[in-house]
Short mmCIF file of C-alpha atoms and ligand atoms in Angstrom, two decimals:
data_model
loop_
_atom_site.label_atom_id
_atom_site.label_comp_id
_atom_site.label_asym_id
_atom_site.label_seq_id
_atom_site.Cartn_x
_atom_site.Cartn_y
_atom_site.Cartn_z
CA UNK A 1 -26.44 11.52 6.63
CA UNK A 2 -23.34 9.29 6.51
CA UNK A 3 -22.44 7.29 9.58
CA UNK A 4 -18.79 7.59 10.63
CA UNK A 5 -17.16 4.55 12.21
CA UNK A 6 -14.30 5.39 14.56
CA UNK A 7 -12.05 2.95 16.37
CA UNK A 8 -9.24 3.16 18.87
CA UNK A 9 -7.40 0.84 21.22
CA UNK A 10 -9.56 2.16 24.07
CA UNK A 11 -10.81 5.41 25.47
CA UNK A 12 -8.13 7.73 24.00
CA UNK A 13 -9.74 7.88 20.56
CA UNK A 14 -12.57 9.82 22.14
CA UNK A 15 -10.33 12.90 21.81
CA UNK A 16 -10.57 12.35 18.04
CA UNK A 17 -14.29 11.69 18.32
CA UNK A 18 -14.61 14.94 20.28
CA UNK A 19 -12.78 16.93 17.60
CA UNK A 20 -15.05 15.36 14.93
CA UNK A 21 -18.19 16.32 16.87
CA UNK A 22 -16.83 19.84 17.41
CA UNK A 23 -16.24 20.17 13.65
CA UNK A 24 -19.35 18.26 12.58
CA UNK A 25 -22.01 18.40 15.32
CA UNK A 26 -24.62 16.69 13.12
CA UNK A 27 -22.47 13.57 12.51
CA UNK A 28 -23.83 10.10 13.22
CA UNK A 29 -21.02 8.09 14.76
CA UNK A 30 -20.29 4.55 15.89
CA UNK A 31 -17.20 4.33 18.13
CA UNK A 32 -15.42 1.13 19.05
CA UNK A 33 -12.86 1.10 21.88
CA UNK A 34 -10.85 -2.13 21.97
CA UNK A 35 -10.60 -1.90 25.74
CA UNK A 36 -9.86 -5.62 26.10
CA UNK A 37 -6.61 -5.28 24.15
CA UNK A 38 -5.37 -1.77 25.02
CA UNK A 39 -2.57 -0.65 24.83
CA UNK A 40 -1.56 -0.97 21.18
CA UNK A 41 1.42 1.35 21.51
CA UNK A 42 3.85 -1.27 22.79
CA UNK A 43 2.73 -4.13 20.50
CA UNK A 44 4.13 -5.29 17.16
CA UNK A 45 2.84 -3.89 13.87
CA UNK A 46 1.51 -7.37 12.95
CA UNK A 47 -0.51 -7.68 16.16
CA UNK A 48 -1.91 -4.14 15.90
CA UNK A 49 -2.89 -4.78 12.26
CA UNK A 50 -4.83 -7.92 13.24
CA UNK A 51 -6.63 -6.02 16.03
CA UNK A 52 -7.39 -3.13 13.67
CA UNK A 53 -8.90 -5.48 11.06
CA UNK A 54 -11.12 -7.14 13.66
CA UNK A 55 -12.35 -3.76 14.94
CA UNK A 56 -13.05 -2.55 11.41
CA UNK A 57 -15.02 -5.72 10.58
CA UNK A 58 -17.31 -5.21 13.58
CA UNK A 59 -17.97 -1.60 12.56
CA UNK A 60 -18.50 -2.55 8.90
CA UNK A 61 -21.04 -5.24 9.87
CA UNK A 62 -23.01 -2.64 11.83
CA UNK A 63 -23.09 -0.33 8.83
CA UNK A 64 -20.72 2.62 8.38
CA UNK A 65 -20.04 4.83 5.37
CA UNK A 66 -16.63 6.07 6.39
CA UNK A 67 -13.94 4.77 8.77
CA UNK A 68 -11.74 6.98 10.93
CA UNK A 69 -8.78 5.25 12.55
CA UNK A 70 -8.45 7.39 15.66
CA UNK A 71 -5.56 5.40 17.13
CA UNK A 72 -2.24 6.83 15.98
CA UNK A 73 -0.48 3.49 16.40
CA UNK A 74 -3.06 1.68 14.25
CA UNK A 75 -3.03 4.55 11.73
CA UNK A 76 0.75 4.24 11.52
CA UNK A 77 0.85 0.51 10.78
CA UNK A 78 -2.54 -0.80 9.61
CA UNK A 79 -3.96 1.59 7.00
CA UNK A 80 -2.92 -0.42 3.90
CA UNK A 81 -4.50 -3.61 5.29
CA UNK A 82 -7.67 -1.76 6.29
CA UNK A 83 -7.98 -0.10 2.88
CA UNK A 84 -7.47 -3.45 1.14
CA UNK A 85 -10.25 -5.07 3.10
CA UNK A 86 -12.92 -2.40 3.52
CA UNK A 87 -15.24 -1.10 0.85
CA UNK A 88 -15.70 2.29 2.57
CA UNK A 89 -13.12 5.14 2.62
CA UNK A 90 -10.59 4.84 5.45
CA UNK A 91 -8.83 7.85 6.96
CA UNK A 92 -6.08 7.70 9.59
CA UNK A 93 -4.69 10.49 11.77
CA UNK A 94 -1.10 10.41 10.50
CA UNK A 95 -1.46 12.07 7.07
CA UNK A 96 -3.73 14.94 8.24
CA UNK A 97 -1.47 15.61 11.23
CA UNK A 98 1.63 15.62 9.04
CA UNK A 99 0.05 18.02 6.54
CA UNK A 100 -0.97 20.49 9.25
CA UNK A 101 2.54 20.32 10.77
CA UNK A 102 4.19 21.06 7.46
CA UNK A 103 1.91 24.06 6.91
CA UNK A 104 2.63 25.35 10.43
CA UNK A 105 6.42 24.98 10.38
CA UNK A 106 8.55 27.87 9.20
CA UNK A 107 11.92 26.19 9.67
CA UNK A 108 11.04 22.68 8.48
CA UNK A 109 12.36 21.24 11.75
CA UNK A 110 9.44 19.26 13.11
CA UNK A 111 9.08 17.08 16.21
CA UNK A 112 6.71 14.15 16.61
CA UNK A 113 5.77 12.47 19.89
CA UNK A 114 3.76 9.28 20.13
CA UNK A 115 3.79 5.70 21.34
CA UNK A 116 6.78 3.44 20.77
CA UNK A 117 4.89 1.70 17.96
CA UNK A 118 4.05 4.97 16.19
CA UNK A 119 7.58 6.34 16.49
CA UNK A 120 9.31 3.16 15.36
CA UNK A 121 6.95 2.68 12.40
CA UNK A 122 8.41 5.87 10.89
CA UNK A 123 4.95 6.71 9.50
CA UNK A 124 4.81 10.34 10.68
CA UNK A 125 8.42 10.91 9.66
CA UNK A 126 7.69 9.61 6.14
CA UNK A 127 4.41 11.52 5.81
CA UNK A 128 6.06 14.80 6.86
CA UNK A 129 8.92 14.30 4.39
CA UNK A 130 6.42 13.46 1.63
CA UNK A 131 4.56 16.68 2.36
CA UNK A 132 7.75 18.75 2.54
CA UNK A 133 10.92 17.63 0.89
CA UNK A 134 13.95 18.27 3.07
CA UNK A 135 11.98 18.52 6.33
CA UNK A 136 13.99 17.44 9.35
CA UNK A 137 11.94 15.28 11.68
CA UNK A 138 12.81 14.19 15.21
CA UNK A 139 10.52 11.64 16.83
CA UNK A 140 10.33 10.57 20.48
CA UNK A 141 8.15 8.07 22.32
CA UNK A 142 6.48 9.29 25.53
CA UNK A 143 4.86 6.10 26.88
CA UNK A 144 4.00 7.43 30.36
CA UNK A 145 1.76 10.16 28.91
CA UNK A 146 -0.97 7.55 28.25
CA UNK A 147 -1.44 6.36 31.86
CA UNK A 148 -1.09 9.95 33.12
CA UNK A 149 -3.97 11.09 30.90
CA UNK A 150 -6.11 8.08 31.84
CA UNK A 151 -5.55 8.79 35.56
CA UNK A 152 -6.63 12.37 34.95
CA UNK A 153 -3.19 13.64 35.94
CA UNK A 154 -2.99 16.43 33.40
CA UNK A 155 -2.70 19.58 35.51
CA UNK A 156 0.40 21.50 34.35
CA UNK A 157 0.96 22.64 37.97
CA UNK A 158 1.13 19.05 39.26
CA UNK A 159 4.72 18.14 40.12
CA UNK A 160 4.47 14.58 38.78
CA UNK A 161 3.04 15.83 35.48
CA UNK A 162 5.72 18.49 35.21
CA UNK A 163 8.47 16.01 36.00
CA UNK A 164 7.34 13.44 33.43
CA UNK A 165 6.71 16.03 30.73
CA UNK A 166 10.10 17.63 31.36
CA UNK A 167 11.91 14.29 31.24
CA UNK A 168 10.45 13.41 27.83
CA UNK A 169 10.37 16.83 26.21
CA UNK A 170 13.59 18.54 27.31
CA UNK A 171 15.50 16.62 24.59
CA UNK A 172 12.84 17.57 22.02
CA UNK A 173 13.14 21.24 22.99
CA UNK A 174 16.93 21.01 22.76
CA UNK A 175 16.61 19.79 19.18
CA UNK A 176 15.21 23.17 18.17
CA UNK A 177 11.95 22.12 16.53
CA UNK A 178 9.45 24.91 15.80
CA UNK A 179 6.45 22.55 15.49
CA UNK A 180 5.51 19.46 17.48
CA UNK A 181 2.92 16.88 16.44
CA UNK A 182 0.92 15.36 19.30
CA UNK A 183 0.86 11.95 17.61
CA UNK A 184 -1.15 10.01 20.18
CA UNK A 185 -4.81 10.06 21.16
CA UNK A 186 -4.08 10.91 24.79
CA UNK A 187 -1.71 13.81 24.34
CA UNK A 188 -4.29 16.56 23.69
CA UNK A 189 -5.29 16.15 27.34
CA UNK A 190 -1.74 17.11 28.33
CA UNK A 191 -1.55 20.00 25.90
CA UNK A 192 -1.15 22.73 28.55
CA UNK A 193 1.63 20.85 30.31
CA UNK A 194 3.36 20.13 27.00
CA UNK A 195 3.02 23.78 25.85
CA UNK A 196 4.66 24.95 29.05
CA UNK A 197 7.68 22.71 28.46
CA UNK A 198 8.21 23.80 24.84
CA UNK A 199 7.28 27.52 24.79
CA UNK A 200 7.03 29.07 21.35
CA UNK A 201 6.66 25.69 19.63
CA UNK A 202 3.44 25.22 17.60
CA UNK A 203 1.56 22.17 18.85
CA UNK A 204 -0.29 20.20 16.18
CA UNK A 205 -3.22 18.17 17.44
CA UNK A 206 -3.71 15.29 15.02
CA UNK A 207 -7.31 14.93 16.29
CA UNK A 208 -8.17 18.44 15.08
CA UNK A 209 -6.32 17.82 11.84
CA UNK A 210 -8.35 14.71 10.97
CA UNK A 211 -11.62 16.34 12.09
CA UNK A 212 -11.09 19.15 9.57
CA UNK A 213 -10.55 16.57 6.79
CA UNK A 214 -13.64 14.59 7.76
CA UNK A 215 -15.71 17.77 7.66
CA UNK A 216 -14.26 18.74 4.29
CA UNK A 217 -15.19 15.32 2.88
CA UNK A 218 -18.60 14.79 4.42
CA UNK A 219 -19.96 18.30 4.94
CA UNK A 220 -22.25 19.44 7.72
CA UNK A 221 -26.05 18.97 7.74
CA UNK A 222 -27.25 21.56 10.28
CA UNK A 223 -30.82 20.18 10.26
CA UNK A 224 -29.76 16.72 11.44
CA UNK A 225 -29.47 15.75 15.12
CA UNK A 226 -26.41 13.51 15.24
CA UNK A 227 -26.45 10.23 17.14
CA UNK A 228 -23.38 8.75 18.86
CA UNK A 229 -23.13 5.07 19.81
CA UNK A 230 -20.32 3.33 21.64
CA UNK A 231 -18.99 -0.25 21.56
CA UNK A 232 -16.30 -1.70 23.82
CA UNK A 233 -14.57 -5.08 23.93
CA UNK A 234 -14.15 -5.20 27.73
CA UNK A 235 -16.72 -4.39 30.40
CA UNK A 236 -18.41 -1.02 29.70
CA UNK A 237 -18.17 0.27 33.31
CA UNK A 238 -14.48 1.14 33.18
CA UNK A 239 -14.88 2.88 29.84
CA UNK A 240 -17.89 4.83 31.05
CA UNK A 241 -15.99 6.01 34.14
CA UNK A 242 -13.58 8.07 32.02
CA UNK A 243 -15.29 8.42 28.63
CA UNK A 244 -17.10 11.69 29.34
CA UNK A 245 -13.84 13.41 30.33
CA UNK A 246 -12.18 12.36 27.05
CA UNK A 247 -15.22 13.15 24.87
CA UNK A 248 -16.09 16.41 26.64
CA UNK A 249 -19.75 15.30 26.57
CA UNK A 250 -21.76 12.85 28.61
CA UNK A 251 -21.37 9.21 27.60
CA UNK A 252 -24.00 7.19 29.41
CA UNK A 253 -24.11 3.85 27.60
CA UNK A 254 -21.71 1.52 25.82
CA UNK A 255 -22.41 -1.94 24.44
CA UNK A 256 -20.04 -4.83 24.97
CA UNK A 257 -19.01 -6.59 21.74
CA UNK A 258 -16.78 -9.56 21.09
CA UNK A 259 -14.33 -9.05 18.25
N1 DGL B 1 -4.49 5.08 21.06
C1 DGL B 1 -3.05 4.92 21.11
C2 DGL B 1 -2.41 5.85 20.08
O1 DGL B 1 -2.94 6.88 19.71
C3 DGL B 1 -2.50 5.20 22.50
C4 DGL B 1 -2.87 4.16 23.53
C5 DGL B 1 -2.33 2.80 23.21
O2 DGL B 1 -1.12 2.57 23.31
O3 DGL B 1 -3.12 1.94 22.86
O4 DGL B 1 -1.35 5.56 19.61
#
């Protein structure tokens, strides 16, 4: 059975890990959360690329057959450098998310939300237009969604959650998109609150989109009991305090590594 390496800037990529385990329960996985350097979303493309390369080298040294870049920001800016350096296939969340959005959209008017780095890279916008010529894409950064999700403030009835979601998404709704890509690891946790703000809009979860592609490439081995291991670059305790909520399964141990 192939071992899938997955990295993210921190804990958020566990939503991608979760989608992969849902699609491929027998998968062996090695997850690295760069918790010492999170967040990536407000850093330059050059800095994020250097971080991404270091994470990938640690995973490659431990032995992986396939690399999933769970972090949308790193997927948006670092894939060419990662593919140049690694000898295993590398898949990022942007292309699968864009393809699902294009299939879902009737009007071709598609919204993307993500970190500042993801939005200003233009990666989703370009991938959507490659997949559908003439698509109109509007992209907005929603930086406060990340700390909200990490605090566990995701209840759509909560007035702070509603206020923040409304502030970011009212302009997106006004732009008349029929499909919205959740282009950040943390946003699936806010899906109910987001859905409430943009009723009738199809929400595309890039975590589910990449999980379907990983399954299509690797296939499921129902006889195999998958094994999940976790690495972090800062102290494991903080990661462990929230990891189970993001993964939807118990995470009881994580090893500290220096990248
Ligand atoms: N993992 C990042 C992403 O999906 C969000 C958190 C961060 O800014 O590092 O873009």
